[in-house]
Amino acid sequence: MYGIEDTSAEAVDAKTYATVANFLSLEARLLDEGREEDWFLLLDAEYRYTIPMRQSTEPRSKEITRTMWRVNDTLAHIRSRIDRTNTGHAYSEVPPSRTLRVVGSIEVVATEDPTIVKAHSALLLYRQRGIDVHFDLIPARRNDLVRLTDEGPRLLSREAIPTETTLKTANLAVFL
């Protein structure tokens, strides 16, 4: 519906940019603090979270495959993931990951719908579990659609594209 490859889209005004940039910062802090229930409230009812596959053997213009997915979740899938984590039986998160998300290179552009903006950002995710001596550092590009509502911004969709073609992390149980 809204192409994420379009680089000719018009930038938004300073107030909208600040609103979206603050929203992305709040979202990162909530996840880093383990406040997934509060984060979940920031998701739109139509939320879609995807992590497409990246093929290292393809030219850069064709390396992202949007027909194969590491993750392709709806809001219901996200709810199930959070609920499972809260049982204490999601062993990839026992003990829970300690994370720090650094969000930068934020670009916010308009869409044809004045209530929806595109937000492109870079993410650097540090992740360590209390029992592990090693840590994961996961860089990614994110392409988000953010719905601007009277109640505040809501994340409508997120496509997270890890920089690496082969993830070195044992699992990807945290949200990018």
Short mmCIF file of C-alpha atoms in Angstrom, two decimals:
data_model
loop_
_atom_site.label_atom_id
_atom_site.label_comp_id
_atom_site.label_asym_id
_atom_site.label_seq_id
_atom_site.Cartn_x
_atom_site.Cartn_y
_atom_site.Cartn_z
CA MET A 1 0.00 0.00 0.00
CA TYR A 2 2.78 2.44 0.91
CA GLY A 3 6.04 1.70 -0.88
CA ILE A 4 9.05 1.75 1.40
CA GLU A 5 11.58 2.13 -1.40
CA ASP A 6 10.33 5.56 -2.52
CA THR A 7 13.08 8.08 -1.73
CA SER A 8 11.26 11.03 -3.32
CA ALA A 9 8.63 11.36 -0.58
CA GLU A 10 8.22 14.73 1.07
CA ALA A 11 9.66 15.31 4.54
CA VAL A 12 7.17 16.13 7.29
CA ASP A 13 7.06 19.31 9.38
CA ALA A 14 9.28 19.69 12.47
CA LYS A 15 6.45 18.97 14.94
CA THR A 16 5.53 15.69 13.24
CA TYR A 17 9.20 14.70 13.00
CA ALA A 18 9.71 15.37 16.73
CA THR A 19 6.55 13.42 17.59
CA VAL A 20 7.69 10.37 15.62
CA ALA A 21 11.32 10.55 16.80
CA ASN A 22 10.15 10.76 20.44
CA PHE A 23 7.79 7.86 19.80
CA LEU A 24 10.64 5.68 18.49
CA SER A 25 12.75 6.60 21.53
CA LEU A 26 9.91 5.78 23.94
CA GLU A 27 9.31 2.47 22.20
CA ALA A 28 13.01 1.53 22.51
CA ARG A 29 13.08 2.46 26.21
CA LEU A 30 9.95 0.44 27.00
CA LEU A 31 11.42 -2.65 25.34
CA ASP A 32 14.81 -2.16 27.03
CA GLU A 33 13.08 -1.89 30.41
CA GLY A 34 11.15 -5.13 29.80
CA ARG A 35 7.84 -3.28 29.61
CA GLU A 36 6.39 -5.26 26.71
CA GLU A 37 2.81 -4.75 27.94
CA ASP A 38 3.24 -0.96 27.76
CA TRP A 39 4.97 -1.30 24.38
CA PHE A 40 2.10 -3.46 23.10
CA LEU A 41 -0.29 -0.56 23.73
CA LEU A 42 1.68 1.49 21.18
CA LEU A 43 0.87 -0.97 18.39
CA ASP A 44 -1.96 -0.35 15.94
CA ALA A 45 -4.71 -2.97 15.62
CA GLU A 46 -3.45 -3.65 12.07
CA TYR A 47 0.17 -4.05 13.16
CA ARG A 48 2.47 -6.18 11.03
CA TYR A 49 6.09 -7.00 12.03
CA THR A 50 8.38 -8.50 9.42
CA ILE A 51 12.03 -9.40 9.11
CA PRO A 52 12.71 -10.39 5.50
CA MET A 53 15.59 -12.61 4.44
CA ARG A 54 18.70 -11.04 3.00
CA GLN A 55 20.66 -12.97 0.36
CA SER A 56 24.40 -12.28 0.31
CA THR A 57 24.80 -13.85 -3.13
CA GLU A 58 22.54 -11.26 -4.79
CA PRO A 59 23.42 -7.75 -5.94
CA ARG A 60 22.51 -5.08 -3.35
CA SER A 61 19.48 -4.03 -5.37
CA LYS A 62 18.02 -7.56 -5.09
CA GLU A 63 19.44 -8.93 -1.82
CA ILE A 64 16.31 -8.36 0.30
CA THR A 65 13.80 -11.09 -0.35
CA ARG A 66 10.26 -10.17 0.61
CA THR A 67 8.97 -13.66 -0.13
CA MET A 68 10.98 -15.40 2.64
CA TRP A 69 10.83 -14.23 6.24
CA ARG A 70 12.68 -14.67 9.51
CA VAL A 71 9.59 -13.16 11.13
CA ASN A 72 6.17 -12.34 9.66
CA ASP A 73 3.89 -11.52 12.59
CA THR A 74 0.51 -9.90 13.07
CA LEU A 75 -0.69 -8.23 16.26
CA ALA A 76 -2.12 -11.59 17.41
CA HIS A 77 1.30 -13.24 16.97
CA ILE A 78 2.93 -10.47 19.00
CA ARG A 79 0.35 -10.93 21.76
CA SER A 80 1.11 -14.67 21.84
CA ARG A 81 4.87 -14.03 21.98
CA ILE A 82 4.49 -11.65 24.91
CA ASP A 83 2.13 -14.00 26.73
CA ARG A 84 4.52 -16.92 26.25
CA THR A 85 7.46 -14.88 27.52
CA ASN A 86 5.47 -14.06 30.65
CA THR A 87 4.98 -17.77 31.47
CA GLY A 88 8.65 -18.23 32.36
CA HIS A 89 8.77 -21.18 29.94
CA ALA A 90 10.08 -19.30 26.91
CA TYR A 91 13.55 -20.71 27.44
CA SER A 92 15.22 -18.39 24.95
CA GLU A 93 14.34 -15.64 27.44
CA VAL A 94 15.11 -17.42 30.73
CA PRO A 95 16.86 -15.49 32.11
CA PRO A 96 15.54 -12.49 30.19
CA SER A 97 17.74 -10.62 27.77
CA ARG A 98 19.23 -7.33 28.87
CA THR A 99 19.01 -5.00 25.91
CA LEU A 100 19.98 -1.55 24.81
CA ARG A 101 18.52 -0.19 21.60
CA VAL A 102 20.19 2.79 19.96
CA VAL A 103 17.87 4.30 17.37
CA GLY A 104 19.27 6.87 14.96
CA SER A 105 19.39 8.17 11.41
CA ILE A 106 15.67 8.84 11.67
CA GLU A 107 13.95 10.04 8.53
CA VAL A 108 10.21 10.77 8.60
CA VAL A 109 8.32 11.34 5.36
CA ALA A 110 4.71 11.87 4.40
CA THR A 111 2.45 9.37 2.67
CA GLU A 112 -0.68 10.02 0.63
CA ASP A 113 -2.66 9.49 3.86
CA PRO A 114 -2.14 12.49 6.18
CA THR A 115 -2.64 10.26 9.26
CA ILE A 116 0.20 7.89 8.30
CA VAL A 117 3.92 8.65 7.97
CA LYS A 118 6.90 6.53 7.02
CA ALA A 119 9.75 6.43 9.51
CA HIS A 120 13.08 5.03 8.41
CA SER A 121 15.70 4.46 11.10
CA ALA A 122 18.86 2.61 11.97
CA LEU A 123 18.91 0.33 15.01
CA LEU A 124 21.86 -1.00 16.94
CA LEU A 125 20.68 -3.61 19.45
CA TYR A 126 22.96 -4.79 22.24
CA ARG A 127 21.66 -7.98 23.87
CA GLN A 128 23.10 -10.06 26.70
CA ARG A 129 21.54 -12.72 28.89
CA GLY A 130 22.67 -12.95 32.51
CA ILE A 131 23.99 -16.50 32.14
CA ASP A 132 25.97 -15.88 28.95
CA VAL A 133 29.49 -14.53 28.83
CA HIS A 134 29.03 -13.29 25.27
CA PHE A 135 26.70 -10.65 23.89
CA ASP A 136 24.93 -10.01 20.61
CA LEU A 137 25.24 -6.82 18.64
CA ILE A 138 22.55 -6.69 15.97
CA PRO A 139 22.53 -3.79 13.51
CA ALA A 140 19.40 -3.31 11.42
CA ARG A 141 17.56 -0.87 9.23
CA ARG A 142 13.91 -0.33 10.05
CA ASN A 143 11.09 0.82 7.78
CA ASP A 144 8.05 1.75 9.84
CA LEU A 145 4.59 3.05 9.13
CA VAL A 146 3.30 5.16 12.02
CA ARG A 147 -0.35 6.12 12.36
CA LEU A 148 -0.88 9.54 13.96
CA THR A 149 -3.97 9.33 16.19
CA ASP A 150 -5.64 11.59 18.75
CA GLU A 151 -4.28 9.21 21.43
CA GLY A 152 -0.74 9.55 20.07
CA PRO A 153 1.33 7.70 17.46
CA ARG A 154 0.72 4.00 16.91
CA LEU A 155 3.09 1.64 15.13
CA LEU A 156 1.20 0.33 12.11
CA SER A 157 3.99 -1.80 10.63
CA ARG A 158 7.67 -2.48 11.00
CA GLU A 159 10.06 -4.07 8.56
CA ALA A 160 13.42 -4.72 10.24
CA ILE A 161 16.28 -5.62 7.93
CA PRO A 162 19.35 -6.93 9.76
CA THR A 163 22.64 -5.84 8.22
CA GLU A 164 24.04 -9.36 8.45
CA THR A 165 22.82 -12.15 6.21
CA THR A 166 23.65 -14.76 8.85
CA LEU A 167 22.64 -13.82 12.37
CA LYS A 168 25.15 -14.92 14.99
CA THR A 169 22.61 -14.77 17.80
CA ALA A 170 21.30 -18.10 19.02
CA ASN A 171 17.73 -16.84 18.76
CA LEU A 172 15.85 -13.71 17.88
CA ALA A 173 13.33 -13.63 20.71
CA VAL A 174 13.58 -9.85 21.22
CA PHE A 175 11.89 -7.28 19.02
CA LEU A 176 14.01 -5.20 16.63
#
